[in-house]
Short mmCIF file of C-alpha atoms in Angstrom, two decimals:
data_model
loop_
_atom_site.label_atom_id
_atom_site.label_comp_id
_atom_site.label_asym_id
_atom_site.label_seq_id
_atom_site.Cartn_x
_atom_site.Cartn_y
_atom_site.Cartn_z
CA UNK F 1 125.12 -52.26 12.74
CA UNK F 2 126.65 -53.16 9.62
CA UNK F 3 129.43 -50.97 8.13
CA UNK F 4 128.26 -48.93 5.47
CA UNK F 5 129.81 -45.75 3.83
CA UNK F 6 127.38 -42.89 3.43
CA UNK F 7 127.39 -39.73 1.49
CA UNK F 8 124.96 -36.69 1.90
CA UNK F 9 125.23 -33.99 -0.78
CA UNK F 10 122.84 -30.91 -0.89
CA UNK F 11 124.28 -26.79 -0.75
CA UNK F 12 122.22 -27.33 2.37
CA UNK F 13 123.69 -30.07 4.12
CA UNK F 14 125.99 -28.00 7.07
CA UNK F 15 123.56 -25.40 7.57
CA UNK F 16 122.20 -27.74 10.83
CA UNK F 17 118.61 -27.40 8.92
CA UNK F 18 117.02 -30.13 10.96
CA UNK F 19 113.51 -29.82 9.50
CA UNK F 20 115.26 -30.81 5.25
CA UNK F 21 113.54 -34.26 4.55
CA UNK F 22 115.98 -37.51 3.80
CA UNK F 23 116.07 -39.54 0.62
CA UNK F 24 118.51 -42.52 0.66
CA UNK F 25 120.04 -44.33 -2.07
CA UNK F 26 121.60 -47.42 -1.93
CA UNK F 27 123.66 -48.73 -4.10
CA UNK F 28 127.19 -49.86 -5.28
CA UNK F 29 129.87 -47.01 -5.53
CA UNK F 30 127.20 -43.90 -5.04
CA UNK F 31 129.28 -41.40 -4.74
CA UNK F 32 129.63 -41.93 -8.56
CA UNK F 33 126.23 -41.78 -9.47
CA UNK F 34 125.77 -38.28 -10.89
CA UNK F 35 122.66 -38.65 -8.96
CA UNK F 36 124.86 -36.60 -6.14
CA UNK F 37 125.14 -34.06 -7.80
CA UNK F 38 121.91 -33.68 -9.89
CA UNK F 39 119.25 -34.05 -6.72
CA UNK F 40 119.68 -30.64 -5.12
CA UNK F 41 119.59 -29.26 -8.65
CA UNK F 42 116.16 -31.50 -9.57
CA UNK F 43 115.58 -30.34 -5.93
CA UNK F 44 115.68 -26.69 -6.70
CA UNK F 45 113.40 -26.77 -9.51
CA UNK F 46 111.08 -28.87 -7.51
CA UNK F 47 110.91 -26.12 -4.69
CA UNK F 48 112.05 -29.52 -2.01
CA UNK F 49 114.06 -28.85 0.81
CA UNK F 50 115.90 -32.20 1.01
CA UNK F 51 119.00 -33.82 1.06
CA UNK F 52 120.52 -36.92 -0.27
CA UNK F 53 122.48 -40.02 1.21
CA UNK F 54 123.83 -42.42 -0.11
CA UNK F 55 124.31 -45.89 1.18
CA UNK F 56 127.48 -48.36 -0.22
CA UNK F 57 126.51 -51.70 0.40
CA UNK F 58 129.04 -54.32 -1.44
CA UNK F 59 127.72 -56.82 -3.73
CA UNK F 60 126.78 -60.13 -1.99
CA UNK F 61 125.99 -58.76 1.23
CA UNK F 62 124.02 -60.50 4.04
CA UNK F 63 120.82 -60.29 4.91
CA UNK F 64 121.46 -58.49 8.46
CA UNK F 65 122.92 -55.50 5.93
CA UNK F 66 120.16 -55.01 3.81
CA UNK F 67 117.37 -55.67 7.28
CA UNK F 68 120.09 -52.52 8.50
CA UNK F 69 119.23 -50.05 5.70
CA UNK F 70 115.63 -50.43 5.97
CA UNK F 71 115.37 -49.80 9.38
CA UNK F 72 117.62 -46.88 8.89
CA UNK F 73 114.86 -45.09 7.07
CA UNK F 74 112.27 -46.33 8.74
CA UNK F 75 113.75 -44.83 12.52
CA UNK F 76 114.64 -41.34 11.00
CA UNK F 77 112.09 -39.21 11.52
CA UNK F 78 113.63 -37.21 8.38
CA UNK F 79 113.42 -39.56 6.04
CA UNK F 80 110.89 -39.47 2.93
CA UNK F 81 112.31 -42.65 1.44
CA UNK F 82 114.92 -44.23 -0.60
CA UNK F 83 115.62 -45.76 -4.42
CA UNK F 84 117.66 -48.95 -4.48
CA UNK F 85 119.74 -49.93 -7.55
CA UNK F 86 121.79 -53.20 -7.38
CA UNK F 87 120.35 -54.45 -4.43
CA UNK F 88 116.63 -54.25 -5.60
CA UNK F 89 116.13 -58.38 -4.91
CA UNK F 90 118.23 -58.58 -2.00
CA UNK F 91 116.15 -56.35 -0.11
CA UNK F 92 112.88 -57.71 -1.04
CA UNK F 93 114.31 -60.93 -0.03
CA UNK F 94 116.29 -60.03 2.75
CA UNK F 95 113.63 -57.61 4.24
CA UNK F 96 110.30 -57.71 2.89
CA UNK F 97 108.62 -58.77 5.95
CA UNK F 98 109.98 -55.09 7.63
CA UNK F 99 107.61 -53.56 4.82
CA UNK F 100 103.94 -52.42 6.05
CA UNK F 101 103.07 -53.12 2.01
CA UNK F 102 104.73 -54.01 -0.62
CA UNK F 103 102.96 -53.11 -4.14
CA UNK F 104 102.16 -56.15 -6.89
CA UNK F 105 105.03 -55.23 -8.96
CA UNK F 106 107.36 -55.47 -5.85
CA UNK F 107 105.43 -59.16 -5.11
CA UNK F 108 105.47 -60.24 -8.85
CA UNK F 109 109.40 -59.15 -9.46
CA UNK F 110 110.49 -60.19 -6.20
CA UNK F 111 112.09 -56.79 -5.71
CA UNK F 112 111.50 -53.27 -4.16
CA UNK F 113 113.21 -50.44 -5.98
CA UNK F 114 111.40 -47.41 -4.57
CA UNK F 115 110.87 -46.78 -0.56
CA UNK F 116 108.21 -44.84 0.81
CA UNK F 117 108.73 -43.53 4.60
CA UNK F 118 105.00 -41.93 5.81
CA UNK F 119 102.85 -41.40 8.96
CA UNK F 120 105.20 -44.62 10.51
CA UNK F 121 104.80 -46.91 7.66
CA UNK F 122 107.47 -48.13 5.42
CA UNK F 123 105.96 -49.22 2.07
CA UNK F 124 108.45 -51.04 -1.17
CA UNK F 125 107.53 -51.04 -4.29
CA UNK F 126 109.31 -51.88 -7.80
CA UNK F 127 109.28 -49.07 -10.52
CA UNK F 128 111.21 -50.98 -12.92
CA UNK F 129 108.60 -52.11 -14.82
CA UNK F 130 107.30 -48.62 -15.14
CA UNK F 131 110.64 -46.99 -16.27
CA UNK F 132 111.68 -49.84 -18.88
CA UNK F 133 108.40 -49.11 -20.13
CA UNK F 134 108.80 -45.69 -20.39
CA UNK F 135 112.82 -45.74 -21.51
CA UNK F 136 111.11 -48.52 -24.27
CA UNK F 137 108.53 -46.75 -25.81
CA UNK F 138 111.14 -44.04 -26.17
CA UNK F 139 113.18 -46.19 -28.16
CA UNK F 140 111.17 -48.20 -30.08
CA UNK F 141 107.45 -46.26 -30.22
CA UNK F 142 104.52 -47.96 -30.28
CA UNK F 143 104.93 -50.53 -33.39
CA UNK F 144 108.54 -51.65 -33.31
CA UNK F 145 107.42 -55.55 -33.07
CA UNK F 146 104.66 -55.41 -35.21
CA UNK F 147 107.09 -53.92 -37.65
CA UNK F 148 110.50 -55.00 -37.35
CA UNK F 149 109.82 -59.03 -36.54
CA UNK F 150 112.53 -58.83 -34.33
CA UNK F 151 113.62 -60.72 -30.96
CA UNK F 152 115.03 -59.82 -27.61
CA UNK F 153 117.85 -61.28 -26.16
CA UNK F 154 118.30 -59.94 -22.42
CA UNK F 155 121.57 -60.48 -20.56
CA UNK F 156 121.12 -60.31 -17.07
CA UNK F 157 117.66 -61.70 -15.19
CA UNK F 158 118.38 -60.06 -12.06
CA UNK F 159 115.99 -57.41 -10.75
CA UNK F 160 116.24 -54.71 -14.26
CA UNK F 161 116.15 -57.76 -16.64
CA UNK F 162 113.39 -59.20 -14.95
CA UNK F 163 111.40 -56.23 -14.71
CA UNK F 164 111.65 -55.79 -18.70
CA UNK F 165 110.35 -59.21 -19.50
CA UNK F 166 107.45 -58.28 -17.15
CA UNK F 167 107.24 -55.45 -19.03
CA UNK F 168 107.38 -56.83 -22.54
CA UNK F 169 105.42 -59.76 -21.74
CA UNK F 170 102.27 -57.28 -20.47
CA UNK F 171 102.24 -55.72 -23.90
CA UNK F 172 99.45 -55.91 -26.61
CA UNK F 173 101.79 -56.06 -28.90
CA UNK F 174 105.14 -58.08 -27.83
CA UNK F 175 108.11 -59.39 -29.12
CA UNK F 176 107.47 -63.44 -30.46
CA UNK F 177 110.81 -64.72 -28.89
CA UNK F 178 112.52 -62.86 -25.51
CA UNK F 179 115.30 -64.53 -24.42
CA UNK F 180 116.84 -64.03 -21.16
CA UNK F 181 120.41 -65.40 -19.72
CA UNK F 182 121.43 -65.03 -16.53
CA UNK F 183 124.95 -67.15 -15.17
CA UNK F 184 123.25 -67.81 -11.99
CA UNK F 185 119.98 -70.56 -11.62
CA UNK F 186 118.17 -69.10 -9.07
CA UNK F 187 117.13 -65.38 -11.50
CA UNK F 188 116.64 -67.67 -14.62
CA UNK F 189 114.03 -69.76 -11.69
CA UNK F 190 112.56 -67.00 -10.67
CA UNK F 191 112.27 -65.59 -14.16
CA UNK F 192 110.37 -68.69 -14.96
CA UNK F 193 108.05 -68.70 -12.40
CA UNK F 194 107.23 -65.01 -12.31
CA UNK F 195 106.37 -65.88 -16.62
CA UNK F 196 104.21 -68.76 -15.47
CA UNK F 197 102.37 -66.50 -12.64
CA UNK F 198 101.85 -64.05 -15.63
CA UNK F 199 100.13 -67.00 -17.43
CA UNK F 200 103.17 -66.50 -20.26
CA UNK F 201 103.81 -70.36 -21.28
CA UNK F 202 105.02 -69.34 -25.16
CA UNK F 203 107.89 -66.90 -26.82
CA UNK F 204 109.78 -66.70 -23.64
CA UNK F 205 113.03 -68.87 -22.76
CA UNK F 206 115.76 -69.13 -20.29
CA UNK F 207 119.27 -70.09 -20.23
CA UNK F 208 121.33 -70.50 -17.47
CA UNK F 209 125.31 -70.28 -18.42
CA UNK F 210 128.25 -67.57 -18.23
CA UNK F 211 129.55 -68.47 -21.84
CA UNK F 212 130.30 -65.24 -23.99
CA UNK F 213 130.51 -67.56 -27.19
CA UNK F 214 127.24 -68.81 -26.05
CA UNK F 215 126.23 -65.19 -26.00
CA UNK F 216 127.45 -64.33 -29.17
CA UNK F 217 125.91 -66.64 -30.65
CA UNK F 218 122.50 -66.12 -29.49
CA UNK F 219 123.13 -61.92 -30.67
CA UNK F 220 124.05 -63.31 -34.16
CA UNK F 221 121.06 -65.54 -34.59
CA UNK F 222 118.90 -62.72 -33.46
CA UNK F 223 116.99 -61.82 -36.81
CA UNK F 224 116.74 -58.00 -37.85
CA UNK F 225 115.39 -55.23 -35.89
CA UNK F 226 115.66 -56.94 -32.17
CA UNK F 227 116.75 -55.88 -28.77
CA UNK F 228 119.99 -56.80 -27.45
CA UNK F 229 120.09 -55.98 -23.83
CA UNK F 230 123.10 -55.37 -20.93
CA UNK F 231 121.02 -55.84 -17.89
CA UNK F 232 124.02 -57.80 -16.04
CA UNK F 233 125.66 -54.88 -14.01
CA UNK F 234 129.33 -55.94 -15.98
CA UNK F 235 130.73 -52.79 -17.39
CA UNK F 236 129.96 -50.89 -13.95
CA UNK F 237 129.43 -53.12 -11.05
CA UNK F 238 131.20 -55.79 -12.75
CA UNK F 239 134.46 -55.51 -15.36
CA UNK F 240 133.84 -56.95 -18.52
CA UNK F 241 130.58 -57.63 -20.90
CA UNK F 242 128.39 -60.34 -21.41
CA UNK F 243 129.56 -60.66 -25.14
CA UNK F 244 132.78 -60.99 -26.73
CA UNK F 245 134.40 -58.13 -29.41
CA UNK F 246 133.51 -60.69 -32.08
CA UNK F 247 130.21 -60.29 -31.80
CA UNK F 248 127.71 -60.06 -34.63
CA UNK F 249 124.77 -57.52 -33.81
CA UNK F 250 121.66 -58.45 -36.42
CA UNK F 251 121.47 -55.47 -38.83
CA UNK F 252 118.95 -52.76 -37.52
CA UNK F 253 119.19 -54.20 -34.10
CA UNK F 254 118.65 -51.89 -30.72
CA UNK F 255 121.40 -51.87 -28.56
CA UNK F 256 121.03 -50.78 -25.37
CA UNK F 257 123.22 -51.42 -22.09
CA UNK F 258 121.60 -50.26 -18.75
CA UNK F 259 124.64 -48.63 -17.52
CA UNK F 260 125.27 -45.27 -18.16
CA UNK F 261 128.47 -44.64 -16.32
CA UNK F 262 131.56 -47.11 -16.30
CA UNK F 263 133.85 -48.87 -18.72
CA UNK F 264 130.67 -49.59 -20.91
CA UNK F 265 132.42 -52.26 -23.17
CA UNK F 266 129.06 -53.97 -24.37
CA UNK F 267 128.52 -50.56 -25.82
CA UNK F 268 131.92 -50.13 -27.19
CA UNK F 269 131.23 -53.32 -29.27
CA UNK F 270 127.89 -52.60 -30.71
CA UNK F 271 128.99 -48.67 -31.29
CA UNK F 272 131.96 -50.01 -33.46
CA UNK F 273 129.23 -51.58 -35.60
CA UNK F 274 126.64 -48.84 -35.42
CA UNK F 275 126.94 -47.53 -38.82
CA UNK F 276 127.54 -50.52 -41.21
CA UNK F 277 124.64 -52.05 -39.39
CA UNK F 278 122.33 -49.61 -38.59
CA UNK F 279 122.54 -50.12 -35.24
CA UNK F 280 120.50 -47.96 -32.39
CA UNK F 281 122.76 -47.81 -29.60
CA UNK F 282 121.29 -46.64 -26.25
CA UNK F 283 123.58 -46.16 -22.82
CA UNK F 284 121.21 -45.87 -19.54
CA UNK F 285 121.20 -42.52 -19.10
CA UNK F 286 117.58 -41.64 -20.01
CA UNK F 287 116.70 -45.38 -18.09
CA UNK F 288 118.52 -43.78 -14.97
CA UNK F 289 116.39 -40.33 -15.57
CA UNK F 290 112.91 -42.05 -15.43
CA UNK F 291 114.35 -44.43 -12.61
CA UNK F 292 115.36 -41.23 -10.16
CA UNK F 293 112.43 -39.13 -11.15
CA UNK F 294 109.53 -41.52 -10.53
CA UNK F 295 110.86 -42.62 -7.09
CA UNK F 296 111.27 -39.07 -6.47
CA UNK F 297 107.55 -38.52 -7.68
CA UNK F 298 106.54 -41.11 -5.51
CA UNK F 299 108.56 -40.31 -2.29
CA UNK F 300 107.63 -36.38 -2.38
CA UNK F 301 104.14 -36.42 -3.85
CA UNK F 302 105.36 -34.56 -7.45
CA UNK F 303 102.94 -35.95 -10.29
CA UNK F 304 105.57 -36.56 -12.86
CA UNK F 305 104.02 -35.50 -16.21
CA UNK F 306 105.65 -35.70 -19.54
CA UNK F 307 106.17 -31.95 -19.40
CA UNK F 308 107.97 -32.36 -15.71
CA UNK F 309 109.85 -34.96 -16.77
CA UNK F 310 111.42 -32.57 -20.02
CA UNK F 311 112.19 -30.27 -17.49
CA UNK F 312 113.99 -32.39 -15.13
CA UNK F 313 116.00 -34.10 -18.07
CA UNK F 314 116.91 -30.13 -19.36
CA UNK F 315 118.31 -29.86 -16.39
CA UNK F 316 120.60 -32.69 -15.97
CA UNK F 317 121.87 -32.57 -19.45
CA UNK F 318 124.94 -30.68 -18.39
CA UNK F 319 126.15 -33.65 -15.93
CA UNK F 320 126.01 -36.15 -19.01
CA UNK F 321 129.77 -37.57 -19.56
CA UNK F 322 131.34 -40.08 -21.49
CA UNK F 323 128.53 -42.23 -20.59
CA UNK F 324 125.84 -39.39 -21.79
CA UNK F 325 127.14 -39.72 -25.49
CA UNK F 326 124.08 -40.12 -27.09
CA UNK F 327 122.25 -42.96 -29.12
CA UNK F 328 123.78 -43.94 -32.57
CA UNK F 329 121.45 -44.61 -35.31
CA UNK F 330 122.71 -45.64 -38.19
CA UNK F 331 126.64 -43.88 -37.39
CA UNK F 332 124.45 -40.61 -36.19
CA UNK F 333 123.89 -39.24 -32.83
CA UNK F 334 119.94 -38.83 -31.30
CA UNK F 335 118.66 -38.46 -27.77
CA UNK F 336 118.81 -41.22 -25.66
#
């Protein structure tokens, strides 16, 4: 059994309720995800009795560790399911075969995200593409590229950055050049092939490299009005960002880094440009709201309509921090 630190947080948790249903969340550092704290409040309003544990499995685990988790939720008789951050490819890779189904997004992004525990069958399926397209058309609305002209330029092709090429790449209406760099060959590969499977052969390229002048110079040749993208983990998971200080962001451009907790330096350098460029700057947090709440829809049955979803954001406004601050437009504040 691999060695795994887990956290369970619900006002319910030493009350020896045996009958409170399990969701599990693996990740990174969980007990920092205000996710901890914000279930048994979402829970509340929901009318579940359930509790929350979290799982901390280190990057660059082996297999046997993810295979572990999975059968973890699949031999307690508690458990509902689970949500998977960082980890999203490593368990479809790792332990897809321990799945009774895995759902086309799962097989087409090579990833599960969202775990489904029922009637002795473990199902995995990948949200992703669902809540970039949702955190998107928030952003954006519903004629940003037929308007602006404007690129995307996607650091990170892991499981998130992956899932929002699928997702812009499905669209009537796309973006004519996305652009996504990853430091490791095997995402940028698999990026490639999932394009080709989606019968994509224009408008979409890869590059492979872990240069930050590279970087910056692929954010300052962006024209007007594109989407500059965080989706590497660095700034949470990982110290750092994928660009440099001296980066140019194109004038009008949206910003928006997929972390919403951390150091959060990517958004340090395009919020120090947000008002003499006219910059939209977006942190994760309303990306990490439709994340928890559609796995949660899916694990415990709740049809998550926009009205739900209002609700649910109301009340986890309080737990936003420094992370929470907001989108700038233009030097101003909106939600994000």
């Amino acid at each position: 059994m691999p060695n795994w630190q887990t956290i369970s947080t619900t006002p319910q948790q030493d009350t020896g309720n045996v009958a409170q249903e399990a969701l599990y969340f693996i990740g990174v550092t969980t007990s920092g995800s205000s996710i901890m704290t914000l279930f048994p409040a979402w829970a509340r309003h929901l009318g579940l009795d359930a509790r929350i544990t979290g799982i901390d499995v280190p990057l660059g685990a082996g297999p046997a560790v993810y295979r572990a988790c999975v059968e973890a939720i699949a031999a307690d008789p508690a458990a509902r399911g689970g949500l998977v951050t960082t980890h999203k490819a490593a368990v479809y890779e790792a332990a897809g075969d321990l799945f009774s189904e895995l759902d086309p997004y799962a097989g087409l992004c090579r990833e599960v995200s969202c775990i489904v525990s029922a009637d002795g069958q473990v199902r995995g399926l990948a949200k992703d593409p669902l809540t970039a397209g949702l955190t998107l058309d928030h952003m954006l609305g519903s004629d940003h590229w037929a308007n602006s002209g404007g690129h995307v330029v996607c650091f990170g092709a892991g499981g998130a950055g992956l899932a929002i090429m699928v997702r812009l790449l499905s669209e009537g209406h796309r973006p004519e050049r996305v652009v996504l760099v990853d430091r490791d060959p095997r995402r940028t590969d698999i990026a490639r092939e999932v394009a080709a499977e989606m019968g994509v052969d224009a408008g979409v390229e890869f590059a492979t490299h872990g240069d930050v002048a590279l970087n910056d110079a692929l954010v300052a040749a962006a024209p007007p009005g594109s989407l500059v993208i965080n989706a590497t983990g660095m700034g949470k998971d990982l110290p750092g960002s994928p660009v440099s200080a001296q980066v140019r962001f194109p004038a009008e451009a949206v910003v928006w880094d997929l972390n919403y907790r951390g150091d959060l330096v990517f958004l340090d350098h395009a919020r120090a440009q947000a008002a003499a460029g006219g910059l939209m700057v977006h942190d994760g947090w309303r990306y990490f709201l439709h994340g928890w709440t559609e796995v949660i829809a899916e694990v415990f049955g709740v049809p998550m309509t926009p009205e739900l979803f209002g609700q649910l954001a109301r009340v986890a406004e309080p737990l936003r921090g420094r992370a929470g601050a907001g989108a700038h437009v233009a030097g101003g504040l909106s939600d994000a």
